[in-house]
Amino acid sequence: MNISEAATQSGLPAKTIRYYEDIGLVDPARRQDNGYRDYGVRDVHLLRFLHRARNLGFTVADCRNLLSLYTDGDRHSANVKAIALNRIADIDQKIAELGEMRSVLATLADKCHGDDRPDCPILDEFSGAGE
Amino acid sequence: MNISEAATQSGLPAKTIRYYEDIGLVDPARRQDNGYRDYGVRDVHLLRFLHRARNLGFTVADCRNLLSLYTDGDRHSANVKAIALNRIADIDQKIAELGEMRSVLATLADKCHGDDRPDCPILDEFSGAGE
DNA sequence: CTTGACCTTCCAGTTACTGGAAGGATTACC
DNA sequence: GGTAATCCTTCCAGTAACTGGAAGGTCAAG
């Protein structure tokens, strides 16, 4: 499939896919006879994974780490497992932090009357004079 | 407190705090007699919130949105509530995506024998010849 | 009273894209 | 067969969000 189809299916802009190839985050794509890049289902899976990871605040360097689990077939299973478990710990931490932010916002939403009165008790917490 | 203390407590580098002031993401800090920036507990709370949000993949523009909930005291409660609920939906989406990534990695870790044999069945999924 | 760790501003560099130009390939229509 | 629209290519420039470093003022310790 062409790059625009891979872009649609993975959620990454075509520009970004080419960029990832440029910086060596993904292997150079196969080329069709006309010189166009050619993508398969596996490529799209990988790109989608990258798309998610970047959206979720992993850096490109983090992504290289994540991908090494897939692409480095020579790595010992024990190492793969250890690295995967580390990444899972990272993800759990992010989930916990999102949970905290969520509860901050939920408290805020909850304390707001939801009517038209412009008084939210929690606003005092952050606005107004410093200490 | 000085900027370095605010940095330590919020988790944001001092550089970044000044940068956020520059771009108007946070209000200019009060100044001490010597011209040093002066921060209070509320400022630190706000900076910590920003630190979390940025880490979790919210853009600076998103952060402005999130902060408007705190800083715009004139906003009607109904609006605050609506925006907060939208942000919560964003966060829930992120949590769901992290959950997906987590399960991809967990499956990977699980399928690895955890010994020294270099064969991970799942590696086939992404590596090797394209489709 | 000076050494070292702060702070200030300003400017240049980095990361990770993102947009646009210039030009070739493909499809769709007359 | 021509041509207009829509792909694709590379390359280069610009943006977002920092990040590091220079140049210089401030402050607490010995």
GROMACS .gro file of N, CA and C (backbone and C1' of nucleotides) in nm, chain B residues 1-4 18 21 28-39, chain C residues 6-9, chain D residues 24-27:
model
  110
  132MET      N    1   0.976   3.176   4.803
  132MET     CA    2   1.090   3.087   4.776
  132MET      C    3   1.151   3.120   4.640
  133ASN      N    4   1.279   3.091   4.625
  133ASN     CA    5   1.350   3.114   4.499
  133ASN      C    6   1.308   3.013   4.392
  134ILE      N    7   1.351   3.041   4.271
  134ILE     CA    8   1.307   2.957   4.158
  134ILE      C    9   1.358   2.814   4.169
  135SER      N   10   1.477   2.795   4.224
  135SER     CA   11   1.532   2.659   4.227
  135SER      C   12   1.454   2.571   4.324
  149ARG      N   13   1.084   2.965   3.378
  149ARG     CA   14   1.102   3.097   3.317
  149ARG      C   15   1.042   3.099   3.177
  152GLU      N   16   0.679   3.141   3.182
  152GLU     CA   17   0.645   3.281   3.211
  152GLU      C   18   0.656   3.361   3.081
  159PRO      N   19   0.356   3.623   3.532
  159PRO     CA   20   0.490   3.660   3.579
  159PRO      C   21   0.496   3.646   3.731
  160ALA      N   22   0.605   3.591   3.780
  160ALA     CA   23   0.619   3.571   3.924
  160ALA      C   24   0.642   3.705   3.994
  161ARG      N   25   0.593   3.713   4.116
  161ARG     CA   26   0.631   3.825   4.202
  161ARG      C   27   0.784   3.830   4.210
  162ARG      N   28   0.838   3.949   4.241
  162ARG     CA   29   0.982   3.960   4.255
  162ARG      C   30   1.019   3.999   4.397
  163GLN      N   31   1.128   3.944   4.445
  163GLN     CA   32   1.183   3.986   4.574
  163GLN      C   33   1.255   4.119   4.553
  164ASP      N   34   1.302   4.180   4.662
  164ASP     CA   35   1.368   4.310   4.653
  164ASP      C   36   1.491   4.304   4.562
  165ASN      N   37   1.556   4.192   4.562
  165ASN     CA   38   1.677   4.177   4.481
  165ASN      C   39   1.648   4.143   4.335
  166GLY      N   40   1.521   4.136   4.298
  166GLY     CA   41   1.486   4.107   4.160
  166GLY      C   42   1.465   3.959   4.133
  167TYR      N   43   1.496   3.875   4.230
  167TYR     CA   44   1.474   3.731   4.215
  167TYR      C   45   1.324   3.702   4.210
  168ARG      N   46   1.285   3.601   4.133
  168ARG     CA   47   1.145   3.558   4.133
  168ARG      C   48   1.111   3.496   4.269
  169ASP      N   49   0.987   3.515   4.309
  169ASP     CA   50   0.942   3.465   4.440
  169ASP      C   51   0.818   3.378   4.422
  170TYR      N   52   0.826   3.256   4.470
  170TYR     CA   53   0.714   3.162   4.453
  170TYR      C   54   0.653   3.119   4.584
  268DC       P   55   2.318   2.588   4.448
  268DC     O5'   56   2.198   2.692   4.438
  268DC     C5'   57   2.192   2.781   4.325
  268DC     C4'   58   2.164   2.920   4.375
  268DC     C3'   59   2.070   2.999   4.286
  268DC     O3'   60   1.936   2.980   4.326
  268DC     C1'   61   2.262   3.129   4.342
  269DC       P   62   1.821   2.981   4.218
  269DC     O5'   63   1.831   3.128   4.154
  269DC     C5'   64   1.774   3.237   4.224
  269DC     C4'   65   1.817   3.367   4.158
  269DC     C3'   66   1.769   3.388   4.015
  269DC     O3'   67   1.638   3.442   4.015
  269DC     C1'   68   1.994   3.457   4.039
  270DT       P   69   1.559   3.444   3.874
  270DT     O5'   70   1.637   3.552   3.788
  270DT     C5'   71   1.624   3.691   3.820
  270DT     C4'   72   1.706   3.775   3.723
  270DT     C3'   73   1.673   3.755   3.577
  270DT     O3'   74   1.560   3.832   3.540
  270DT     C1'   75   1.908   3.761   3.607
  271DT       P   76   1.481   3.795   3.409
  271DT     O5'   77   1.582   3.840   3.293
  271DT     C5'   78   1.620   3.977   3.279
  271DT     C4'   79   1.718   3.991   3.164
  271DT     C3'   80   1.659   3.956   3.027
  271DT     O3'   81   1.688   4.059   2.933
  271DT     C1'   82   1.855   3.826   3.067
  316DG       P   83   3.008   4.096   3.071
  316DG     O5'   84   2.919   4.114   3.202
  316DG     C5'   85   2.787   4.166   3.188
  316DG     C4'   86   2.710   4.135   3.315
  316DG     C3'   87   2.781   4.174   3.446
  316DG     O3'   88   2.694   4.252   3.525
  316DG     C1'   89   2.690   3.963   3.461
  317DG       P   90   2.755   4.338   3.646
  317DG     O5'   91   2.642   4.323   3.757
  317DG     C5'   92   2.505   4.357   3.725
  317DG     C4'   93   2.415   4.285   3.823
  317DG     C3'   94   2.449   4.311   3.971
  317DG     O3'   95   2.330   4.325   4.047
  317DG     C1'   96   2.454   4.081   3.928
  318DT       P   97   2.341   4.346   4.208
  318DT     O5'   98   2.320   4.197   4.262
  318DT     C5'   99   2.191   4.136   4.254
  318DT     C4'  100   2.180   4.023   4.356
  318DT     C3'  101   2.212   4.061   4.500
  318DT     O3'  102   2.117   3.993   4.582
  318DT     C1'  103   2.348   3.882   4.434
  319DC       P  104   2.093   4.028   4.737
  319DC     O5'  105   2.147   3.898   4.810
  319DC     C5'  106   2.109   3.768   4.761
  319DC     C4'  107   2.195   3.661   4.828
  319DC     C3'  108   2.235   3.690   4.973
  319DC     O3'  109   2.218   3.569   5.047
  319DC     C1'  110   2.424   3.636   4.846
   0.00000   0.00000   0.00000
